[in-house]
Coordinates of C-alpha atoms in Angstrom, one line a residue:
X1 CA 36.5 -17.7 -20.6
X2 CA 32.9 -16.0 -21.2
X3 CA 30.8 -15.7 -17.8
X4 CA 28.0 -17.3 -17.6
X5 CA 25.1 -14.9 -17.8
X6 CA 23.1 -15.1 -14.2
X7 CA 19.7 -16.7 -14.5
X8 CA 16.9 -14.1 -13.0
X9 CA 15.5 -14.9 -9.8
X10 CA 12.4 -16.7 -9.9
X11 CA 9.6 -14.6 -8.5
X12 CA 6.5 -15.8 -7.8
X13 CA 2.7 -14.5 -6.5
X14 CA 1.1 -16.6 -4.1
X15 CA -2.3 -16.7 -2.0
X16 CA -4.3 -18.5 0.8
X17 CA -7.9 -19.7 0.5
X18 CA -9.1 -20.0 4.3
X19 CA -11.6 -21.0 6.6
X20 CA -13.5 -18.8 8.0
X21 CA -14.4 -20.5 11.4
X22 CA -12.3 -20.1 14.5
X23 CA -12.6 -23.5 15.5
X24 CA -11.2 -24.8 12.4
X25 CA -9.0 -22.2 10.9
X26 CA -6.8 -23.1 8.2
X27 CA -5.4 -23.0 4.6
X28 CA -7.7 -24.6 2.1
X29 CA -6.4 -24.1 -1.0
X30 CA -2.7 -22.4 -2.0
X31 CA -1.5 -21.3 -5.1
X32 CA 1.5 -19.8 -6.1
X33 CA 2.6 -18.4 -9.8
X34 CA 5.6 -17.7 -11.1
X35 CA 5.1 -13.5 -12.6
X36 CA 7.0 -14.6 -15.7
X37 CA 5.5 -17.6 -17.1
X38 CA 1.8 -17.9 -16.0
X39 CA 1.7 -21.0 -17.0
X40 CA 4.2 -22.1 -13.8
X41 CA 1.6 -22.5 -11.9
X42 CA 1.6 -24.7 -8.2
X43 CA -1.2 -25.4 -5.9
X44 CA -2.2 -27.5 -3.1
X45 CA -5.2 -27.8 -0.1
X46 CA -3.5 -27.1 3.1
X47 CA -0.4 -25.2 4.2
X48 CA 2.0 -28.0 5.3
X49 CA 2.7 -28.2 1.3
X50 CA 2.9 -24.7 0.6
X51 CA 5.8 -24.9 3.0
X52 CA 7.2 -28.2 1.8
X53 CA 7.0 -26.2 -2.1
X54 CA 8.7 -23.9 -0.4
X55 CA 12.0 -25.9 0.0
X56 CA 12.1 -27.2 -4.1
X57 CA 13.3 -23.8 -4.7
X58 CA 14.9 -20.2 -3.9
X59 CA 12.4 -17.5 -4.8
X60 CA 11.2 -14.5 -4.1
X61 CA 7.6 -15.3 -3.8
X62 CA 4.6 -12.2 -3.0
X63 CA 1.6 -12.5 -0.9
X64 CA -1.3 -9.3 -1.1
X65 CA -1.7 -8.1 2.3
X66 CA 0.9 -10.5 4.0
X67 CA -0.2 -9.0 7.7
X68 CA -3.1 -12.0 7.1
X69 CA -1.4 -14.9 5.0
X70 CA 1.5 -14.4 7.1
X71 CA 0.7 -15.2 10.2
X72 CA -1.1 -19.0 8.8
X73 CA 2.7 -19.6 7.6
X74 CA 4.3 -18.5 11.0
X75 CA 1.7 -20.4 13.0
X76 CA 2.4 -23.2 11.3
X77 CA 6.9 -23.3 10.8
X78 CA 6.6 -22.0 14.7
X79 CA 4.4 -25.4 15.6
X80 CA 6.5 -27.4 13.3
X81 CA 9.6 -26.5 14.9
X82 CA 11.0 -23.2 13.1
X83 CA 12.8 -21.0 15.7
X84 CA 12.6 -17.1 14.9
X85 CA 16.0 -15.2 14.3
X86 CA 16.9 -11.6 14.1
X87 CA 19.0 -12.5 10.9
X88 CA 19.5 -14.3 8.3
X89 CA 17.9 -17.7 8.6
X90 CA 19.6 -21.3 8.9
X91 CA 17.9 -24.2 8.9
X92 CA 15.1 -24.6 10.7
X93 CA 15.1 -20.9 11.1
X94 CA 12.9 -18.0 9.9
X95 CA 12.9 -14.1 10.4
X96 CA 10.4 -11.3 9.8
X97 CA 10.8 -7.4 8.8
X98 CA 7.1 -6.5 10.8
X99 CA 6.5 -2.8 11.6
X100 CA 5.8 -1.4 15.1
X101 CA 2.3 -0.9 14.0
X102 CA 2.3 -4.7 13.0
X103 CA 2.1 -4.5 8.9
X104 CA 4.4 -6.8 7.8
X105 CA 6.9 -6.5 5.2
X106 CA 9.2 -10.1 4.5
X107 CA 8.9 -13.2 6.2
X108 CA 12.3 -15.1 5.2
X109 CA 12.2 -18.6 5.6
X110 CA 14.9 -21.6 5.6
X111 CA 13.4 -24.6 4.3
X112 CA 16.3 -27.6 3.9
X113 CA 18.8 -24.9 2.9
X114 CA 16.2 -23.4 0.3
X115 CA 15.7 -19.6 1.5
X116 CA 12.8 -17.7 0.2
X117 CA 11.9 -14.5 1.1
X118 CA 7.8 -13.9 1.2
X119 CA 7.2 -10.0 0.6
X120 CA 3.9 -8.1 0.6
X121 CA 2.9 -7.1 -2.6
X122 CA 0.5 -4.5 -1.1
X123 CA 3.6 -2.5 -0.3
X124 CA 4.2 -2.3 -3.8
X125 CA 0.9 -1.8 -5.4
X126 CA -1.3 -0.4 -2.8
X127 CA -5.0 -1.1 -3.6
X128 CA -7.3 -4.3 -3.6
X129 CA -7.0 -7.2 -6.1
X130 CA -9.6 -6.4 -8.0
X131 CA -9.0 -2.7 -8.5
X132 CA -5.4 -3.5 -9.7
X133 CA -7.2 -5.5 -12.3
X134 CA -9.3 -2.4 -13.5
X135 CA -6.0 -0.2 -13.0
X136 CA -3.7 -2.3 -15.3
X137 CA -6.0 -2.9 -17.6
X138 CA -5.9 -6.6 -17.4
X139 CA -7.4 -9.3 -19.0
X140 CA -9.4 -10.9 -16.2
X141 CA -11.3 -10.0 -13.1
X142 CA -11.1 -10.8 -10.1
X143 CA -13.7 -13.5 -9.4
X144 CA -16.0 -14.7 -6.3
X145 CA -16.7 -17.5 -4.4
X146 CA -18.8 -17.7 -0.7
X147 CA -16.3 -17.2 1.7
X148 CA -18.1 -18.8 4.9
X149 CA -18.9 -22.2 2.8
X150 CA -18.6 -25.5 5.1
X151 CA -14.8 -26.5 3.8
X152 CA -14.7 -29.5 6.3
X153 CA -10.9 -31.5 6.3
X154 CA -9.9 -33.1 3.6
X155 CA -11.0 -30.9 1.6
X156 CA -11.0 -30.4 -2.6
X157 CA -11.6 -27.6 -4.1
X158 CA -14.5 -26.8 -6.9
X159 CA -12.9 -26.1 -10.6
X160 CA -15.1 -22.4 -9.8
X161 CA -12.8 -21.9 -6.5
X162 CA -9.7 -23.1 -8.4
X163 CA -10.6 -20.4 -11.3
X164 CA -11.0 -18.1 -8.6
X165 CA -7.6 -18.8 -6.7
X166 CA -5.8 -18.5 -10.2
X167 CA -7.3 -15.3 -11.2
X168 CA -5.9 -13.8 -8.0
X169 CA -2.1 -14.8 -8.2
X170 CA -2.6 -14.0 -12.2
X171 CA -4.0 -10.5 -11.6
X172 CA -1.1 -9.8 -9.2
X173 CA 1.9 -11.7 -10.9
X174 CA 1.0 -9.5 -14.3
X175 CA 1.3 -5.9 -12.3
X176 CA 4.2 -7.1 -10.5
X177 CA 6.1 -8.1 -13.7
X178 CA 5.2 -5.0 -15.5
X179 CA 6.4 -3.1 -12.1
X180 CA 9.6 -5.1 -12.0
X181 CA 10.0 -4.7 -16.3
X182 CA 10.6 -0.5 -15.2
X183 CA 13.1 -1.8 -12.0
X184 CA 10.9 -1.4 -9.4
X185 CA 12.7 -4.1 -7.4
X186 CA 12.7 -2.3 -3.8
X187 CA 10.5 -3.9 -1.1
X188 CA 8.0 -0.9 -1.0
X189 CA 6.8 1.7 -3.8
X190 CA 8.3 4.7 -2.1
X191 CA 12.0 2.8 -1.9
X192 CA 11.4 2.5 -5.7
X193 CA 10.4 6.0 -6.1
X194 CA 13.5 7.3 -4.1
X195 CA 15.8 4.9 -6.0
X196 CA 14.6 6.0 -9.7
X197 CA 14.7 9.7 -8.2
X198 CA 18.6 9.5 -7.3
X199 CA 18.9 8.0 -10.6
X200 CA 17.4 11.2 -12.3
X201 CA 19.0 13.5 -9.7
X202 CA 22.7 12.3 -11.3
X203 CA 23.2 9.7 -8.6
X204 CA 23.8 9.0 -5.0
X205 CA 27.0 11.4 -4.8
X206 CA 24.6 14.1 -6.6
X207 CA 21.4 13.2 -4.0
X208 CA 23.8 13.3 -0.8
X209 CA 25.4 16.4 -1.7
X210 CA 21.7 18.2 -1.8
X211 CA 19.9 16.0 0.6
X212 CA 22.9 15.5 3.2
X213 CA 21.7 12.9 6.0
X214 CA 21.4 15.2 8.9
X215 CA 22.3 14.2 12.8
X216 CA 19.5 12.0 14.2
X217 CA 19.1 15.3 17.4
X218 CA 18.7 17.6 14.2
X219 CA 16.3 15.0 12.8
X220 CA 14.1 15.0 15.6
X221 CA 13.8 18.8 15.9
X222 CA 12.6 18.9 12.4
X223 CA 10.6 16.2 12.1
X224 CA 8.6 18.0 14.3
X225 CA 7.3 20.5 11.7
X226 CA 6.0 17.3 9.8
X227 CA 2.6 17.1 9.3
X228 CA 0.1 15.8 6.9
X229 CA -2.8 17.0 4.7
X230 CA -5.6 19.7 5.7
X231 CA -8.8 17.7 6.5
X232 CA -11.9 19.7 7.4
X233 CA -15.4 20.2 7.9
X234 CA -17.2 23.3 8.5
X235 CA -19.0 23.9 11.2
X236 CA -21.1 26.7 9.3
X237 CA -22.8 23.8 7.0
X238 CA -21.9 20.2 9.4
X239 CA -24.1 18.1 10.8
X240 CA -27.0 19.0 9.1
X241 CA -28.1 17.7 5.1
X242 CA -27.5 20.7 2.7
X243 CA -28.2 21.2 -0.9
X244 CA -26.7 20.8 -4.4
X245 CA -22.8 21.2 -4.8
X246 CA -19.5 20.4 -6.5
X247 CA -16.5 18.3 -5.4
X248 CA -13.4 19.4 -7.4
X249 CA -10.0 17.5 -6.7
X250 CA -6.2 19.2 -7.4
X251 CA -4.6 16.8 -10.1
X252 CA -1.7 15.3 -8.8
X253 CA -1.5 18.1 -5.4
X254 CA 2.1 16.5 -4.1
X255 CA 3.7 16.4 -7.8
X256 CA 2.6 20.1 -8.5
X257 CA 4.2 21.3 -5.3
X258 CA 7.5 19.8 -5.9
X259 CA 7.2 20.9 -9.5
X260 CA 6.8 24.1 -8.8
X261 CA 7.5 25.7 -5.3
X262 CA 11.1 26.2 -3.4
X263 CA 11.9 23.5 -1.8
X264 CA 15.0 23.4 1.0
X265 CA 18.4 21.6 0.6
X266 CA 21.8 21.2 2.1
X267 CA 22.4 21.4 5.4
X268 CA 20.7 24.6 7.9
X269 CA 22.2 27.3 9.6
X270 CA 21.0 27.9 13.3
X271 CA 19.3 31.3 14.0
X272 CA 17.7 33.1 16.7
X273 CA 15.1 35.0 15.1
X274 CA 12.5 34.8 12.1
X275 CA 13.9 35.5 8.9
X276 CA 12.1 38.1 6.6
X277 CA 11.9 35.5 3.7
X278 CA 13.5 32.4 2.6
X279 CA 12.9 28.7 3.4
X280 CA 13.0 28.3 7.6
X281 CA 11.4 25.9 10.2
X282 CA 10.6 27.7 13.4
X283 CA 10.0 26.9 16.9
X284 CA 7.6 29.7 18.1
X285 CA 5.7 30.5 21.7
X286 CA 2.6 32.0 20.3
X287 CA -1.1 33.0 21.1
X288 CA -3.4 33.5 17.9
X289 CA -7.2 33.9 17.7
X290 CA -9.1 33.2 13.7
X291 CA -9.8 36.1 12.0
X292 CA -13.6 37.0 11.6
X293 CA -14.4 35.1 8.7
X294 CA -11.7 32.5 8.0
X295 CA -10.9 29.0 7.9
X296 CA -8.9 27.6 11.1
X297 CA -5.9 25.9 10.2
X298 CA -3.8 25.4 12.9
X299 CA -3.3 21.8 14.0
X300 CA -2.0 20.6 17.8
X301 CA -0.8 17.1 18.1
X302 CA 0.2 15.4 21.0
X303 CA -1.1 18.5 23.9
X304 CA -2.8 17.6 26.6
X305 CA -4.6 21.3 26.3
X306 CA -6.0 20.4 22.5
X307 CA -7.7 18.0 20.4
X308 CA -5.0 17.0 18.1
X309 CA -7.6 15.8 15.5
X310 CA -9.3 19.5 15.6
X311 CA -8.4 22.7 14.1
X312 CA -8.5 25.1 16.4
X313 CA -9.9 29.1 16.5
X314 CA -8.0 30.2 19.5
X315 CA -4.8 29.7 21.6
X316 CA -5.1 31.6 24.8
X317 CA -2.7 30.6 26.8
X318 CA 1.3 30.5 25.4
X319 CA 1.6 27.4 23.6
X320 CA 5.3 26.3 22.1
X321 CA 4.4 24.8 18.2
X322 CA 7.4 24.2 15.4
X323 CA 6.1 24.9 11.8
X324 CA 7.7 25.6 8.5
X325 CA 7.9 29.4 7.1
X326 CA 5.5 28.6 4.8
X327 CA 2.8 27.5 7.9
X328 CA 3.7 30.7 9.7
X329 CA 2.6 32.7 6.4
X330 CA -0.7 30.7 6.5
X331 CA -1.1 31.5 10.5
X332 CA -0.1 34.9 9.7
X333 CA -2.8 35.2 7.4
X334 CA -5.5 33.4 9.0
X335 CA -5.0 34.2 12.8
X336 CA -4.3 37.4 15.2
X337 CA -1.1 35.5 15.6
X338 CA 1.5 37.2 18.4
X339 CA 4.9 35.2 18.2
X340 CA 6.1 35.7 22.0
X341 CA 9.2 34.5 21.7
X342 CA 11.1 32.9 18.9
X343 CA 13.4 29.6 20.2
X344 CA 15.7 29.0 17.1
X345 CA 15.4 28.8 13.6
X346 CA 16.6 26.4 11.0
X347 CA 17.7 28.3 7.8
X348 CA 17.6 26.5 4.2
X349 CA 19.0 27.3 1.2
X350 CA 16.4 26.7 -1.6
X351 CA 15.6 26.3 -5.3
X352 CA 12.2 25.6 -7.4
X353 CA 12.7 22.7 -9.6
X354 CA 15.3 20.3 -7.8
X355 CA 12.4 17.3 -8.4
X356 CA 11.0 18.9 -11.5
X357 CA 12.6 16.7 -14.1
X358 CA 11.6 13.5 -11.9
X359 CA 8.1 14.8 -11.9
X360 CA 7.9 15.7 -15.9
X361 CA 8.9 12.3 -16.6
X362 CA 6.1 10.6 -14.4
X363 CA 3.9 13.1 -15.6
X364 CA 4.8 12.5 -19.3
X365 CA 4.2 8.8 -19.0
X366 CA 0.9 9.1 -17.2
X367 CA -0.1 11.5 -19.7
X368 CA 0.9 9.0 -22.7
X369 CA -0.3 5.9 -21.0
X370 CA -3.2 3.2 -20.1
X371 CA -3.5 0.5 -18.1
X372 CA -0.4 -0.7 -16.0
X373 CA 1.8 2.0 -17.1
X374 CA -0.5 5.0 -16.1
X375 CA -1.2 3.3 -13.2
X376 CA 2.9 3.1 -12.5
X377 CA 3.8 6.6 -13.1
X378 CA 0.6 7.6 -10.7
X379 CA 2.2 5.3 -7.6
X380 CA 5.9 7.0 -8.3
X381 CA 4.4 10.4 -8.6
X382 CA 2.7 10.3 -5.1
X383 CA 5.2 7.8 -3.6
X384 CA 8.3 10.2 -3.7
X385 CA 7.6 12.8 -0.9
X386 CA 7.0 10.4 1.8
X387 CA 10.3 8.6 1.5
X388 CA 12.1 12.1 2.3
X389 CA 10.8 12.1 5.7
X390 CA 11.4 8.0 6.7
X391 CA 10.6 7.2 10.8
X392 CA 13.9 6.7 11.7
X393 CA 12.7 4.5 14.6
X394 CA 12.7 1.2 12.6
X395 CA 12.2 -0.6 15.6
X396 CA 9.4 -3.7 14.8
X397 CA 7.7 -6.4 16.2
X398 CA 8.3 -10.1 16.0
X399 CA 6.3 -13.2 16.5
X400 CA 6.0 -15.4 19.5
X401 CA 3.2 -18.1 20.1
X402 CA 1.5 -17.4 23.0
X403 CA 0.2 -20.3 24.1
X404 CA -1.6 -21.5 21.0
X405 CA -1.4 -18.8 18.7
X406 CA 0.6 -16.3 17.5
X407 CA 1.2 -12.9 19.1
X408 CA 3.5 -10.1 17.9
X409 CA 5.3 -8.8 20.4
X410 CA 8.4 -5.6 20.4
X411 CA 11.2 -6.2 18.9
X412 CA 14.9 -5.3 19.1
X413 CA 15.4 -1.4 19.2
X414 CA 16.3 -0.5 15.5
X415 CA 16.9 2.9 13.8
X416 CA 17.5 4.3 10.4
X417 CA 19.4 6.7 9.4
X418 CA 16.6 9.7 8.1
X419 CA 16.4 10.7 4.4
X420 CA 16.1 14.3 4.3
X421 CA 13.2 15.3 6.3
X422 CA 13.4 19.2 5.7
X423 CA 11.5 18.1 2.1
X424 CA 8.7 16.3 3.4
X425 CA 8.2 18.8 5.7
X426 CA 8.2 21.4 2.7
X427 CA 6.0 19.2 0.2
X428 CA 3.2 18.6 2.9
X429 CA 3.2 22.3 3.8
X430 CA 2.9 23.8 0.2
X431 CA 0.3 21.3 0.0
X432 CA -2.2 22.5 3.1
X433 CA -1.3 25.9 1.4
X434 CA -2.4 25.4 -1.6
X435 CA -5.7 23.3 -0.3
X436 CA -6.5 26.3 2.6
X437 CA -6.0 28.8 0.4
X438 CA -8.1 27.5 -2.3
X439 CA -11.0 27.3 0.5
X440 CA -10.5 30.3 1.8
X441 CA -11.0 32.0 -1.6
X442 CA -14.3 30.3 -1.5
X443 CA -15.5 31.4 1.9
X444 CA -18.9 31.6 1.7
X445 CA -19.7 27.9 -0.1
X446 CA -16.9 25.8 1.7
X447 CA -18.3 23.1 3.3
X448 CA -15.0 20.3 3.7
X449 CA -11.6 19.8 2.5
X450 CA -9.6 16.7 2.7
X451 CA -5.7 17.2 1.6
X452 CA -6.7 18.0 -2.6
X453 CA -10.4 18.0 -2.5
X454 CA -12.7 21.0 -1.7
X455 CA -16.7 20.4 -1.3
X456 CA -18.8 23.7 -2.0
X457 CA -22.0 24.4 -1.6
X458 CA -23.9 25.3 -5.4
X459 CA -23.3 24.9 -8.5
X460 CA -21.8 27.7 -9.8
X461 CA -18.1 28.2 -11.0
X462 CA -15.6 28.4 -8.1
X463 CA -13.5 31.9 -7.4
X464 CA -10.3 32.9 -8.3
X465 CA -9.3 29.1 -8.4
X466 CA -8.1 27.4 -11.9
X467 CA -10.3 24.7 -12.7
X468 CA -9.2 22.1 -15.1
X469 CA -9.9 18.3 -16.0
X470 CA -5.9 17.4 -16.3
X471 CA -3.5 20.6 -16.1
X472 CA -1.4 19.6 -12.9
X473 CA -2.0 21.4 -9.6
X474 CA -5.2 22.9 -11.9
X475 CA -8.6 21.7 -9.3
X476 CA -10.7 19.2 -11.9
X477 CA -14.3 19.0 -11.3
X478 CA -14.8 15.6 -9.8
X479 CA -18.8 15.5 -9.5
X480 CA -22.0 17.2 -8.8
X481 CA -23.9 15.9 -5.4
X482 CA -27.9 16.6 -5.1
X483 CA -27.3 16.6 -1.3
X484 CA -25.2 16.2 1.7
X485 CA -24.0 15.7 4.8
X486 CA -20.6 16.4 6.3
X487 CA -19.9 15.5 10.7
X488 CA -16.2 16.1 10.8
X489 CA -13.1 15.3 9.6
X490 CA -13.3 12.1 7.6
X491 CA -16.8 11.9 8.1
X492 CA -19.0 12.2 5.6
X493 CA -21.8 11.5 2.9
X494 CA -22.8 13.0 -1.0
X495 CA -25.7 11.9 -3.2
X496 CA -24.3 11.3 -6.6
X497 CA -26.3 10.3 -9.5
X498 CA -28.9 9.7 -7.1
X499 CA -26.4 7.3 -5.2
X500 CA -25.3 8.0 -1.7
X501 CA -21.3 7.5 -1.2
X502 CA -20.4 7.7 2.5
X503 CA -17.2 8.2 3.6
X504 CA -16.5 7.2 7.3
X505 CA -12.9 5.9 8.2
X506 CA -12.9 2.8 9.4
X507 CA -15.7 1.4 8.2
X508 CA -15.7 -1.3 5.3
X509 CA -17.0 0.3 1.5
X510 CA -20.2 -2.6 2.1
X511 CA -21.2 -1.1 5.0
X512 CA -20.9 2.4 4.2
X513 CA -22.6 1.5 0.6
X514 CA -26.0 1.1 2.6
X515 CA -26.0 4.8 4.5
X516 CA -27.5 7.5 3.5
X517 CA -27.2 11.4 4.2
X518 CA -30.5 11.0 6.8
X519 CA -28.2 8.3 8.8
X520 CA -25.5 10.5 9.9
X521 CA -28.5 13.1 11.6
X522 CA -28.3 10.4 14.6
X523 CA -25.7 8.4 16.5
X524 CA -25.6 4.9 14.5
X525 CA -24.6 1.4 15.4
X526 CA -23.4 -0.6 12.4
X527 CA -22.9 -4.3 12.8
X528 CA -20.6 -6.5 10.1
X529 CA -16.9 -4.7 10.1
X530 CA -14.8 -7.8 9.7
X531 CA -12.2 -7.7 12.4
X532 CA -9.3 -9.6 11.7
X533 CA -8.3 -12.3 15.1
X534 CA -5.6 -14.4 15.6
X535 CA -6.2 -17.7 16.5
X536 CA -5.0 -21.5 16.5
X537 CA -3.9 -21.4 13.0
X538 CA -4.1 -18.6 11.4
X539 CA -6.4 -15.4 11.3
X540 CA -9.9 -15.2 11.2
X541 CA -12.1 -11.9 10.6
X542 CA -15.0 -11.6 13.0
X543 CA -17.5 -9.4 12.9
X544 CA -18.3 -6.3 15.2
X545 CA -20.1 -3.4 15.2
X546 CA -18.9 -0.3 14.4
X547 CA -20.1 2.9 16.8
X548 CA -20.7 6.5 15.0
X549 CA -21.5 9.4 16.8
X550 CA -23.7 12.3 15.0

């Protein structure tokens, strides 16, 4: 007897519409899509039946930034009578995957015996709904509606807000399908990225052979030679407006590294001393004090003696860090830097290329492509590195109503085993090499760096740096600014086209639209960021203000 072929799972991208008033928060409109036939589309105006369409069928069904619509649907089930489980759900019964820093990632839900697993679709395409429309190249926009409109109980939506509801779950069901048509079918970008990479690399056998997972002690030791991108402003030139200048951007800066420079594998041979050359990650006692005339790029996290978000020009007083050989060479170069002691050394074995075939066929695509399929090959070209070095503390949070709404609270202690952390520890290194070192060579105009960009003062061609508009790892001129002003890290404003774009984190792109260079002379009170609150119901976003210090 032939086998019946097995139907695909029905997956399907859904949305709230919601009041905006505390008092009265709820679902107003629903719709949910199903990513292969558009024209499967359900709705309804409050979220008992979203939950009662829940239970006609078994899908896997995708809400954008599920952190807000999910906690309207476990208000709700939780008030309703839904008990919260640390496994798979029976009747009555629902269970979460929410990270310690609360982003959630799956809500699973039992409804009758129907079992559908809601998923966050901003895990998988990380950007706004109406940028995914510009990146895919689709044919609709997102619309608009007024948010804070009086939507008393019952009631029915305008054909406008319906438009408006359908354009959303449209605009995300047609990425997700073209995502899922390449077998991107993991919960999160990077899994998909690590999966297709293993498939390149000649399988799992293949991947665990190079990458073996190490002990979680060894782990830890490593891990602590993880660290992100190189994010700078220079004193010389901050706080104060300066001229005309350039912004120039590395094209694709983690891709180039793993193309190009050695990268560790296998599993590392303890030492008591600092190799000559090779791969290696140290722990060092050191003092160190910038050299006259260079950039400081030493980093100190978690010290009660430094400010982990500065770079800092001197350590006095012995201080114990863990870095790779390739941040010791940047030290070494940068600082007066006396190693006092050396406290064990991991060893690697290494080779240029291991991720270069993974890399050249992303790069291929993006190169060949528009729309959804650039836009593809640009999330599994930066989404690769990060998976390497996985928290292997996977213990979450889990919801509780306290008293009448709902509260995440810690969950079960969980762990994972790690990846192979001794990459991402590599890739991000390389990185801040490549970024410091391009600065450096450009002394005299720097003016801020964040991870693959580099602001200079003037206009004139950069030095010793390769500057083109698509050759990878090659800095591309991004744009010309009249005049600017950079506070610190992360903090900052250009004059482009005679348009001020200020870049503060934290604060919302229509607040920062408003600010100009002048602003950011004085300390500033912004009111408007919307806050999101839980309340009876749901979530609602208040506004506060939002404090910045010149």
């Amino acid at each position: 007897r032939k086998r019946r072929a097995k139907s695909p799972a029905v997956v399907r991208s859904a949305d709230f519409e919601t009041t905006t008033d505390e008092n009265d928060c709820r679902v107003w409109a629903w719709a949910s899509v199903n990513i292969h036939d558009l024209k499967d589309l359900k709705r309804g105006t409050d979220i008992g039946s979203f939950i009662d369409y829940l239970g006609e069928a078994s899908t896997t069904t995708y809400f954008h930034n599920l952190s807000f619509d999910g906690i309207f649907i476990i208000d709700y089930v939780m008030k309703n009578g839904w008990t919260w489980v640390d496994g798979k759900p029976g009747e009555m019964e629902f269970s979460t995957l929410i990270d310690k820093m609360g982003k959630f990632y799956t809500i699973t839900i039992n409804v009758g015996g129907i079992i559908t697993e809601i998923r966050d679709s901003l895990k998988k395409i990380p950007m706004p709904v109406a940028a995914i429309a510009k990146a895919f190249n689709l044919p609709e926009p997102k619309g608009e509606i007024d948010y804070d409109k009086p939507r008393p109980a019952p009631y029915s939506p305008t054909e406008e807000e319906w438009d408006y509801l359908r354009r959303d779950v449209e605009i995300v069901a047609r990425a997700l399908a073209e995502q899922l048509s390449h077998g991107m079918t993991n919960l999160t970008v990077g899994s998909d990225a690590m999966a297709e990479f293993k498939k390149v690399y000649g399988g799992q056998a293949a991947f665990t052979k190079s990458f073996p997972v190490l002990p979680a002690s060894l782990d830890q030791e490593i891990r602590q030679a993880y660290r992100g991108g190189f994010t700078y402003a220079d004193p010389r030139f901050s706080r104060r407006i300066v001229g005309a200048g350039d912004v120039y951007d590395v094209n694709s800066l983690y891709p180039y590294v793993m193309h190009e420079d050695p990268l560790p594998f296998g599993k590392p041979n303890i030492v008591d001393y600092i190799p000559d050359d090779g791969l290696f990650i140290t722990s060092v006692t050191v003092t160190a004090k910038l050299k006259e005339d260079h950039i400081p790029c030493i980093q100190i996290k978690r010290s009660r003696f430094f400010n982990g978000a500065e770079h800092v020009k001197a350590i006095d007083e012995p201080t114990t860090l863990t870095c790779t050989s390739v941040d010791l060479d940047l030290w070494s170069k940068h600082y007066d830097l006396n190693i006092i002691t050396c406290n064990g050394t991991f060893t690697f074995d290494s080779e240029r290329g291991m991720i270069a075939d993974y890399i050249d066929k992303w790069m291929e695509v993006k190169a060949n492509s528009t729309g959804g399929k650039r836009t593809i090959a640009k999330l599994m070209l930066n989404s690769l590195y990060g998976k390497f070095a996985k928290n292997t503390n996977t213990t979450g949070k889990k919801p509780i109503l306290d008293g009448d709404h709902v509260k995440l609270v810690s969950g079960p202690a969980d762990s994972a085993d790690p990846v192979y952390t001794p990459v991402g520890c590599f890739v991000t290194a390389w990185a801040r090499h490549h970024t410091v070192t391009s600065a450096q060579l450009n002394y005299d105009r720097f003016l801020y760096a964040d991870t693959d960009s580099l602001h200079l003062l003037g206009t004139e061609k950069p030095n010793q740096i390769t500057v083109h508009p698509t050759n990878i790892g090659a800095w591309k001129h991004e744009a010309t600014f009249s005049r600017a002003i950079f506070v610190r890290a992360k903090q900052y404003c250009e004059v482009i086209d005679g348009v001020p774009e200020t870049h503060i984190a934290g604060l919302p792109k229509y607040l920062a639209a408003q600010i100009t260079p002048e602003d950011l002379l004085e300390d500033q009170r912004w009111h408007g960021k919307l806050m999101p609150t839980k309340v009876p119901g749901g979530v609602v976003l208040k506004p506060t203000s939002f404090t910045f210090a010149a």
